[in-house]
Coordinates of C-alpha atoms and ligand atoms in Angstrom, one line a residue:
X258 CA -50.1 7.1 13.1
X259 CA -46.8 5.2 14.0
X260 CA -46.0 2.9 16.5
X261 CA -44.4 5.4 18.0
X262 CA -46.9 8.3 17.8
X263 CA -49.2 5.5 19.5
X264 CA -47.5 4.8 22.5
X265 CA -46.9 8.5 23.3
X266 CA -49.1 9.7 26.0
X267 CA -51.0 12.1 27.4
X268 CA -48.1 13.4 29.4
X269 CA -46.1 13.3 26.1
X270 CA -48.5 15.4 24.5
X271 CA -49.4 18.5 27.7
X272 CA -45.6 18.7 27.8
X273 CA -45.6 19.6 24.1
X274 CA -48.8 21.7 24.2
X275 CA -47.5 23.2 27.7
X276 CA -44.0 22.8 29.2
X277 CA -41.7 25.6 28.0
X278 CA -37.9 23.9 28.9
X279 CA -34.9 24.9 29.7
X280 CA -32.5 26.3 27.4
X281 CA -34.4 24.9 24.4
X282 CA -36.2 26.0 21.1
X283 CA -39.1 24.5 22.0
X284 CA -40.7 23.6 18.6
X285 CA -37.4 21.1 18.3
X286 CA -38.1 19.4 21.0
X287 CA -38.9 15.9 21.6
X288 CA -38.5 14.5 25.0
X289 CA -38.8 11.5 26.5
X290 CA -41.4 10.4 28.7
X291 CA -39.7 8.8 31.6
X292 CA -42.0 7.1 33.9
X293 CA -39.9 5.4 36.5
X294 CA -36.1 4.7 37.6
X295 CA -33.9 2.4 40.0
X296 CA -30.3 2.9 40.7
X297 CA -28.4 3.4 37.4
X298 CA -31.2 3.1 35.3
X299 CA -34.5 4.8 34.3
X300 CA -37.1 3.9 31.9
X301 CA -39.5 5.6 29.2
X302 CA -43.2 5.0 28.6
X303 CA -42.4 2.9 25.7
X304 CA -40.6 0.7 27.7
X305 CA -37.0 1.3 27.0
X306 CA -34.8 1.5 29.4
X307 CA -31.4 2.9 29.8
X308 CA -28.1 3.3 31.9
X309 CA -27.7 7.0 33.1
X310 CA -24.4 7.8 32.9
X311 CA -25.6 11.4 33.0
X312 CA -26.9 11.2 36.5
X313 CA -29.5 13.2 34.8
X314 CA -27.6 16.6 35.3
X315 CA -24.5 15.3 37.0
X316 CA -27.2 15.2 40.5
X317 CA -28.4 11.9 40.8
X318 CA -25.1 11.2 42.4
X319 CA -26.9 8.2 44.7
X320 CA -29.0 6.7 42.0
X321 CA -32.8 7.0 41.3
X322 CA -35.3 6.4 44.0
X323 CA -32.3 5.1 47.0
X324 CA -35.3 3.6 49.1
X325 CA -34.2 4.7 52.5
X326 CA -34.1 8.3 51.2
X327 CA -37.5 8.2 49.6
X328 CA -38.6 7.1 53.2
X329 CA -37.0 9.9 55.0
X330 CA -38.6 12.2 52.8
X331 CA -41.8 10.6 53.5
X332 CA -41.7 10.5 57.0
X333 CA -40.7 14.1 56.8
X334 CA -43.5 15.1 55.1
X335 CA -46.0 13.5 57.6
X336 CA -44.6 15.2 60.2
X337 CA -43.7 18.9 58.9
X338 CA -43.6 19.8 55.2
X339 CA -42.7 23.3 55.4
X340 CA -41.8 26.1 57.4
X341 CA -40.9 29.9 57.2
X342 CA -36.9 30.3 57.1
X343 CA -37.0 32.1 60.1
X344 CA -38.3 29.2 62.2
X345 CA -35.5 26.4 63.9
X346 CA -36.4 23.1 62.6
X347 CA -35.0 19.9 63.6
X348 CA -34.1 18.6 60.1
X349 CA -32.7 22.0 58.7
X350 CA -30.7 22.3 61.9
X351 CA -29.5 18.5 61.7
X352 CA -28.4 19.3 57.7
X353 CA -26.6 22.7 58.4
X354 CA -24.9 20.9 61.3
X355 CA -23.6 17.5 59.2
X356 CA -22.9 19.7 56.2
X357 CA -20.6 21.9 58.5
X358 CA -18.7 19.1 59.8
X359 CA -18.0 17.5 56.5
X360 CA -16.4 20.8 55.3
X361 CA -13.1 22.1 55.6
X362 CA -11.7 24.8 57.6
X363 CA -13.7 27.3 59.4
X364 CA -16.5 26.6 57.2
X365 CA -19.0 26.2 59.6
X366 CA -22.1 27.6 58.9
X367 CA -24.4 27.1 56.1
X368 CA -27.2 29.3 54.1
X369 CA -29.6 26.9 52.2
X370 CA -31.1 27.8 49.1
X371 CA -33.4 25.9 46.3
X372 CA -30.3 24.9 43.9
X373 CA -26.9 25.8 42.4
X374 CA -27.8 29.4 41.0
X375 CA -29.1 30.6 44.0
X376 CA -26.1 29.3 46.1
X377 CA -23.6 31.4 44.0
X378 CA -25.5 34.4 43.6
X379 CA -25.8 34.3 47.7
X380 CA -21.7 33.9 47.4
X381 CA -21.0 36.9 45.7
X382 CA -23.2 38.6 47.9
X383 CA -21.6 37.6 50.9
X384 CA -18.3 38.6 49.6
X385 CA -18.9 42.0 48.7
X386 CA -20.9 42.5 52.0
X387 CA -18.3 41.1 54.1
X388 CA -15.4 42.7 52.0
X389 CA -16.9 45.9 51.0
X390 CA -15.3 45.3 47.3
X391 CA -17.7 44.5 44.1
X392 CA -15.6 43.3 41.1
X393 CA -15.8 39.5 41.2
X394 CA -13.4 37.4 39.5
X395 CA -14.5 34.4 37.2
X396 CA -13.0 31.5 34.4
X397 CA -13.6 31.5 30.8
X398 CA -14.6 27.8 30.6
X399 CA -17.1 28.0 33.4
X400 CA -20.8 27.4 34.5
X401 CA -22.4 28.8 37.6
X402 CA -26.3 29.1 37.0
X403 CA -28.5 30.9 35.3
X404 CA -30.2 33.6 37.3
X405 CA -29.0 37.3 36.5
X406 CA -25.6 37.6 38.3
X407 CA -24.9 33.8 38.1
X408 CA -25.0 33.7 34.3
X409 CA -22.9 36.8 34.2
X410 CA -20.5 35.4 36.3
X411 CA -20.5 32.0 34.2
X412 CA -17.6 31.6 31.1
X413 CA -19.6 29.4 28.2
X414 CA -21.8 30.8 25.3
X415 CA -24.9 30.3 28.1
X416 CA -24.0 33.6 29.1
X417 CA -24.4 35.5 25.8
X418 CA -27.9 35.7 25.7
X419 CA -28.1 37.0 29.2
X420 CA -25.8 40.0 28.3
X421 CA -25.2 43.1 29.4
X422 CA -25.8 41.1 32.6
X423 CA -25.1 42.0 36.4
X424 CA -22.3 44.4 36.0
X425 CA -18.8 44.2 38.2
X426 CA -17.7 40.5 36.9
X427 CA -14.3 40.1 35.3
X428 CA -13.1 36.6 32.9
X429 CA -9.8 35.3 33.3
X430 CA -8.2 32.2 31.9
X431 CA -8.0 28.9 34.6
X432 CA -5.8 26.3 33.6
X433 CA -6.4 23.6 30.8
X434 CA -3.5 21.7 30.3
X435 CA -4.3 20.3 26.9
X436 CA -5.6 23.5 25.5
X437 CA -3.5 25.9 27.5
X438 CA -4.1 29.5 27.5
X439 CA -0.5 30.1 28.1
X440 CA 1.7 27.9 25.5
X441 CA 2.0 25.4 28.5
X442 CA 3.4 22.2 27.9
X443 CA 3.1 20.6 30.6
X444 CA 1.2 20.6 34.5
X445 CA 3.9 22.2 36.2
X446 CA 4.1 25.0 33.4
X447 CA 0.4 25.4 33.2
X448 CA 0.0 25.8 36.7
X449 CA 2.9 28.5 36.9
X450 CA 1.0 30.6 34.1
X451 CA -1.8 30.1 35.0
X452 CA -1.4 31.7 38.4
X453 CA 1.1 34.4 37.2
X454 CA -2.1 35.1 34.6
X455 CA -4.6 35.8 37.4
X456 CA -1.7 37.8 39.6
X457 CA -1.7 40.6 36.3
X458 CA -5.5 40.1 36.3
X459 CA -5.7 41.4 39.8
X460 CA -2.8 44.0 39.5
X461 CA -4.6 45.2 36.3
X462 CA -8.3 45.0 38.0
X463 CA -6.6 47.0 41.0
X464 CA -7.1 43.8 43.6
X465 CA -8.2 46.0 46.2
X466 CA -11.4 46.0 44.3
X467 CA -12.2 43.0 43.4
X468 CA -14.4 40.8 46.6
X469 CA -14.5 37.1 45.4
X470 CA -12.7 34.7 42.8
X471 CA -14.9 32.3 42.4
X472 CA -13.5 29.0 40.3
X473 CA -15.6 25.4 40.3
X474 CA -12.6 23.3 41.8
X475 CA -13.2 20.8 39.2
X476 CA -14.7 22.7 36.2
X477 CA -17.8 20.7 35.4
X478 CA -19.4 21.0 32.1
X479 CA -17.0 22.8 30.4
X480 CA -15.1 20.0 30.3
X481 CA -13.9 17.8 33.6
X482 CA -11.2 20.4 33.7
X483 CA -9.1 18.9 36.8
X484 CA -6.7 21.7 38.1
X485 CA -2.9 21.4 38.2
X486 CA -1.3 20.3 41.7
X487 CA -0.6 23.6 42.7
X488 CA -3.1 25.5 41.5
X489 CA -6.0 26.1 43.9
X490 CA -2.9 26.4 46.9
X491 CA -2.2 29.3 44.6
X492 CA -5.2 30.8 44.4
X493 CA -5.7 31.0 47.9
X494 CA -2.3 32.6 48.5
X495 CA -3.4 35.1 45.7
X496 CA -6.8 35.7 47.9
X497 CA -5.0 35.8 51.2
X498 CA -2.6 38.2 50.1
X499 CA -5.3 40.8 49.1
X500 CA -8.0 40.3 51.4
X501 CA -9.9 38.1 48.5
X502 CA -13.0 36.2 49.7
X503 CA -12.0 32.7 47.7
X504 CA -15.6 30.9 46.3
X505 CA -15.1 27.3 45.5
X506 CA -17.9 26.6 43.3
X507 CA -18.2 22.7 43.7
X508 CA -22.5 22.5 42.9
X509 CA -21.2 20.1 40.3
X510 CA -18.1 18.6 41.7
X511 CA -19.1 18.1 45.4
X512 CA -20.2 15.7 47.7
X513 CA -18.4 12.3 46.2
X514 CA -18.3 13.1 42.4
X515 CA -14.5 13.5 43.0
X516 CA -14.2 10.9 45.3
X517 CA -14.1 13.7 48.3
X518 CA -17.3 14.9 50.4
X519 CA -15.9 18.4 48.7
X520 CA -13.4 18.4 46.1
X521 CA -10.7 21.1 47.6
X522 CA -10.2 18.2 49.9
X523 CA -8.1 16.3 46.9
X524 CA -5.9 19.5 47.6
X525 CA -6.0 20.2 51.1
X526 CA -7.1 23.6 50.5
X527 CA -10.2 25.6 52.6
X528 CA -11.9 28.2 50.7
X529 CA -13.6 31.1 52.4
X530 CA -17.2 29.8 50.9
X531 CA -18.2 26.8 49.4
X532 CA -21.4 26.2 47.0
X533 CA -23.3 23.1 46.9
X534 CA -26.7 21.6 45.3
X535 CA -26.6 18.8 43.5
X536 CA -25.2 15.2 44.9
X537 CA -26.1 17.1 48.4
X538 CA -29.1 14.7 48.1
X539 CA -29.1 13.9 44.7
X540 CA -31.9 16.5 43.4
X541 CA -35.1 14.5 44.9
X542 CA -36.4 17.7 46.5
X543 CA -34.0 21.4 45.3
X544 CA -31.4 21.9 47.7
X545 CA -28.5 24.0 47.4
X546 CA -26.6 26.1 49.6
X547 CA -23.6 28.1 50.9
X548 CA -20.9 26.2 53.4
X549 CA -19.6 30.1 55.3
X550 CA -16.5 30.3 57.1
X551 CA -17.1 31.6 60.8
X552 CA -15.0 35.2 59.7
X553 CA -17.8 36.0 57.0
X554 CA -20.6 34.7 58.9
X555 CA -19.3 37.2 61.8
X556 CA -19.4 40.1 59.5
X557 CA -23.1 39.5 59.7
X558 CA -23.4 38.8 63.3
X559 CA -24.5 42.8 63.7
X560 CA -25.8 44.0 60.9
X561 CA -28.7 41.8 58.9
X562 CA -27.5 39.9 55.7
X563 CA -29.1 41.3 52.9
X564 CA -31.1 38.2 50.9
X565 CA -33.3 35.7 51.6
X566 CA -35.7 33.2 50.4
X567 CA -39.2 31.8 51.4
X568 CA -37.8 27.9 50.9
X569 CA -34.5 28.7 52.7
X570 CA -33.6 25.4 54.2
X571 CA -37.2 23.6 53.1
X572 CA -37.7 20.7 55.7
X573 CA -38.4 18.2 53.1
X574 CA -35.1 18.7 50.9
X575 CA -32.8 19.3 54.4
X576 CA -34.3 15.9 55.6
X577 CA -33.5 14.4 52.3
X578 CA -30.2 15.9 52.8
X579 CA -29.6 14.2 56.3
X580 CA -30.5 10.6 55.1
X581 CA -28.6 11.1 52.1
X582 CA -25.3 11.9 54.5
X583 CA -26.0 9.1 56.5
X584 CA -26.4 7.0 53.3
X585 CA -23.2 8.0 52.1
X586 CA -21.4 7.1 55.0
X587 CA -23.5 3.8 55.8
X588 CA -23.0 2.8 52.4
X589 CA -19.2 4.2 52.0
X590 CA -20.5 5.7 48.7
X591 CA -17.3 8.3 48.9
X592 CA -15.3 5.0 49.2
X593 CA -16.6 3.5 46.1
X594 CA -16.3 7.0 43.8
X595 CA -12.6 6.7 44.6
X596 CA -12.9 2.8 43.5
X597 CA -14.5 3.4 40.5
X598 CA -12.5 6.4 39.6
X599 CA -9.2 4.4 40.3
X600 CA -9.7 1.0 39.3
X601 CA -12.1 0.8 36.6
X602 CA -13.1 4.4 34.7
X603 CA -9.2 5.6 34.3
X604 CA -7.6 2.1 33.5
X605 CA -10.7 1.6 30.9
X606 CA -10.1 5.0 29.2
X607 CA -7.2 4.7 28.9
X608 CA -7.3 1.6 27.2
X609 CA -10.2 3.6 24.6
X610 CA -7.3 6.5 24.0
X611 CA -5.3 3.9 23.0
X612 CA -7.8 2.4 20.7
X613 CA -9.5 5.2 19.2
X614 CA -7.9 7.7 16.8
X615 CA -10.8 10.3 17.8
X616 CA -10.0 9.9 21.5
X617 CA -7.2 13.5 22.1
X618 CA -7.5 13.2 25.8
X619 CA -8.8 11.1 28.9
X620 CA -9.1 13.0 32.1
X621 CA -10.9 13.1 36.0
X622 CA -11.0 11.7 39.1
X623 CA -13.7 9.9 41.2
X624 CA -16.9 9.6 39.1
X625 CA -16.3 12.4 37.1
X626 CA -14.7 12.2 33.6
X627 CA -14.0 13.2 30.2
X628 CA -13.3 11.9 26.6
X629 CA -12.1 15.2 24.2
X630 CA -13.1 14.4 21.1
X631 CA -10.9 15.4 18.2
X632 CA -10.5 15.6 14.4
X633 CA -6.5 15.0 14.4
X634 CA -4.7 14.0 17.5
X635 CA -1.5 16.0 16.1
X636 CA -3.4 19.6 15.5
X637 CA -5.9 18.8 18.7
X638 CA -8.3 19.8 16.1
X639 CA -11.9 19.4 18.1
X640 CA -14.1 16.8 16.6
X641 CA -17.1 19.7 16.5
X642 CA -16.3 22.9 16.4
X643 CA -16.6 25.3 20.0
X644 CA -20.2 25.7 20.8
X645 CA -21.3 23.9 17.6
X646 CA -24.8 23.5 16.5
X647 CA -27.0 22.2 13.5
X648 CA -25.2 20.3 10.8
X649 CA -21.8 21.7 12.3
X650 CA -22.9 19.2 15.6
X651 CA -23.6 16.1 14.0
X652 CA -20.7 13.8 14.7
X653 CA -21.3 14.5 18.4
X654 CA -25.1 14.0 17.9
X655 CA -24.4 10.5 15.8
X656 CA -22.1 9.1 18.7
X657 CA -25.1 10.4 21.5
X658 CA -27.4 8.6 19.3
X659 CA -25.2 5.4 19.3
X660 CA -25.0 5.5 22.6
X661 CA -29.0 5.9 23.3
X662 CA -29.4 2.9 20.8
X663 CA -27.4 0.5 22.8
X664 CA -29.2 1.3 26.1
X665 CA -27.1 3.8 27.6
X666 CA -27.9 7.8 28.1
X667 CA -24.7 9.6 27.7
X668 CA -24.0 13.2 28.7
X669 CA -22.3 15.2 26.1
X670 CA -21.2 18.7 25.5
X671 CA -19.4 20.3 22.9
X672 CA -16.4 17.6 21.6
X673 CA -17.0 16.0 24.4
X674 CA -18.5 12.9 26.3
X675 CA -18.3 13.1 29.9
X676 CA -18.4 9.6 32.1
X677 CA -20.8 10.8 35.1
X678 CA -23.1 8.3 36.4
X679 CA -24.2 8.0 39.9
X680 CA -21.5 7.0 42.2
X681 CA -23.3 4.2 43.5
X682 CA -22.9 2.3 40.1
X683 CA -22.0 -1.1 40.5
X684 CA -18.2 -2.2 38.9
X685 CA -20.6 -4.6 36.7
X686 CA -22.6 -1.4 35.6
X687 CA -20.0 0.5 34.8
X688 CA -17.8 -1.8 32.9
X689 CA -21.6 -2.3 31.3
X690 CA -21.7 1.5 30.2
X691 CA -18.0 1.8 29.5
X692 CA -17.8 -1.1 27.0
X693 CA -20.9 0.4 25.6
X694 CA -19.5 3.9 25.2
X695 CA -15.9 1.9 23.0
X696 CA -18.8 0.7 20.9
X697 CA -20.0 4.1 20.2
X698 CA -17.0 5.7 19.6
X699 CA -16.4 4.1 16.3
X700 CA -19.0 6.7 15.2
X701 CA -16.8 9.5 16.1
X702 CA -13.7 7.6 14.7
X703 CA -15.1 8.0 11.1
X704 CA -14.9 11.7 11.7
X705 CA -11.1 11.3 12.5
X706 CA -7.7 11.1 10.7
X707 CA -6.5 8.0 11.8
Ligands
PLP888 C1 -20.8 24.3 38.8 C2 -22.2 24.7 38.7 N1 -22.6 25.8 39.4 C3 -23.9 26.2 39.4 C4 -24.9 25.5 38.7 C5 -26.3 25.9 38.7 O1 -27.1 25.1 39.5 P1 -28.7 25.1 39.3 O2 -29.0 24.6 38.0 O3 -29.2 24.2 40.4 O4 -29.1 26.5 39.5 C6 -24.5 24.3 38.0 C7 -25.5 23.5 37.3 O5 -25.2 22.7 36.4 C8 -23.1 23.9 38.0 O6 -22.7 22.8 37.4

């Protein structure tokens, strides 16, 4: 036996005998054992411990174990752990009511679920109920969970094994300035095409069909894709003009990842629904849920809305939701994503681009952030080819690994490194992680034309 093989323990070896995971051949699997976690950090049974700038999954948006929201979950559950969804309770009524407030518009009612899939599935739903339409509009370049009609309506290669999928869901192309679907050579001209792109969509879908478009506002995994000035303004002009129910999809990109409680606010503009999970409070019991402007929720005022679930607003995750609002604001957390974002992440990758030959692009706002990988910076070549795995993977799995050796736990997808830790990371941590991460990428350097 190694060293290794010795310090792995029982829970190493019932997750290998037992756990099936996520998205996973499981016979390649080796996980980590992680035993415990503060802030920024967490640490394995072997006693190694590392910076998350993963947030795990991009959730963990207050840190790991935020001590007065482990209390309020434990005060919860002395005095009510759970409770049918068709009871009132005080800390799923407080939730609904904060979560209203913070959002935009006439958003102002709110449909809890357990997490992200859920909340967009209930979306849709809502739209074609309230609209009496069923085609639903969705971006190439897009994740939205991975129950039946959530993976259909997601745009990366997760969705291929899910096919034929829930049927009524159309792709279009959103905008992506430095891979541009339309030629575009700039912001300005990407947002233009862009919109004139999903104006034939509808006119060729026949837009009095089509219920919802759904987009995330800041498209998540499929790369920190931050839309065009212009854009989102357009797509609710597109939506008003045909009677549209507009989706922002923001389980990723919500509550302070962008610097915003909800990242339309960076554009002024109020969807029709918003979806939510996530950094609502930071995964330590499954939240998610759907913000509902008062005309939608109306079209159900009469007539019963069609879905449900037994955990729908689950006293222990909406009371860890309450604390975590208070938290944010006690703390000025949304403050401090726009701090980080500003005057530390951008101003230090920028300084990488300039530095590293494999560096195409630097982009994002708040907490949430991007490096595109690439082969040559002239042909935009991708450092790894488009869903790349095996041998075809390995520069992205070397620069991972470089990262995990010098204490830091990166998240990566594709050509890409994303900068996502929790948003309560101290300027000291992050300049920490970020000088780590310039290490690192001299191991996708040697993949690059200089
Ligand atoms: C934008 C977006 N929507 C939906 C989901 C699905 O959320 P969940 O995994 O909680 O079902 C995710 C998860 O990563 C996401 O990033």
């Amino acid at each position: 036996m190694t060293s290794l093989q010795t310090a792995r323990s029982q829970a190493y070896l019932d997750d290998r005998a037992h756990v099936f995971h996520s998205w996973s051949a499981q016979a390649a699997l080796d996980p980590l054992v992680v035993v415990g976690a503060e802030g920024s950090r967490f640490w394995d049974d072997t006693g190694t411990t590392y910076l998350d700038f993963a947030s795990q999954l991009v959730n963990v948006n207050i840190g790991h174990q935020h001590p007065k929201l482990v209390a309020a979950i434990k005060e919860q559950a002395d005095t009510l752990c759970t409770i049918a969804p068709f009871m009132a309770n005080p800390a799923r009524s407080e939730a609904a009511r904060l979560i209203a407030e913070l959002a935009p518009g006439d958003l102002d009612m709110v449909f809890f679920t357990n997490g992200g899939a859920e909340a967009t599935e209930n979306a849709i739903r809502m739209a074609r109920g309230h609209t009496g339409r069923f085609k639903v509009l969705t971006t190439y370049r897009s994740y939205h969970g991975s129950t039946n009609a959530a993976i259909s309506m997601t745009g990366d290669p997760r969705r291929w094994g899910s096919e034929p999928g829930a049927p009524g869901m159309v792709k279009f192309w959103g905008p992506y300035t430095y891979r541009s679907a339309f030629h575009a050579a700039n912001d300005v001209e990407e947002c233009e095409r862009a919109l004139a792109h999903l104006a034939d969509v509808l006119m060729v879908e026949g837009a009095q069909h089509v219920a919802a478009i759904v987009l995330e506002t800041v498209v998540g995994t499929n790369g920190i894709l931050v839309p065009p000035d212009g854009y989102l303004e357009g797509v609710r002009a597109l939506c008003d003009a045909h009677g549209i129910v507009m989706i922002a999809d923001e389980v990723m990109a919500g509550f302070g990842r962008c610097g915003e409680w909800f990242a339309v606010d960076h554009w002024g503009v109020a969807p029709d629904l918003i979806c939510f999970a996530k950094g609502v409070n930071s995964g330590y019991v499954p939240l998610g849920g759907v913000v509902i402007s008062r005309r939608i929720a109306d079209s159900f005022a009469d007539r019963p809305y069609p879905g449900g679930l037994t955990y729908s607003g689950h006293p222990l995750a909406c009371a860890s939701a309450v604390a975590s609002i208070g938290i944010f604001k006690e703390e000025g957390i949304i403050e401090h994503a726009r701090h980080l974002g500003t005057d530390i992440i951008g101003p230090a990758l920028a300084d990488m681009a300039a530095r590293h030959p494999a560096i195409g692009e630097v982009r994002g706002l708040g907490v949430f952030w991007a490096i595109e990988l690439v082969k040559d910076r002239a042909t935009r070549e991708p450092l790894v080819p488009f869903n790349a795995a095996g041998a075809a993977a390995a520069p992205m799995v070397e620069l991972a690994n470089a990262c995990k050796q010098r204490g830091l736990w990166p998240f990566t997808h594709f050509n890409r490194l994303h900068v996502v830790p929790p948003i309560t990371t101290s300027d000291d941590e992050m300049r920490e992680g970020l000088a780590i991460i310039g290490e690192a990428l001299a191991v996708a350097d040697a993949h690059a034309t200089a």
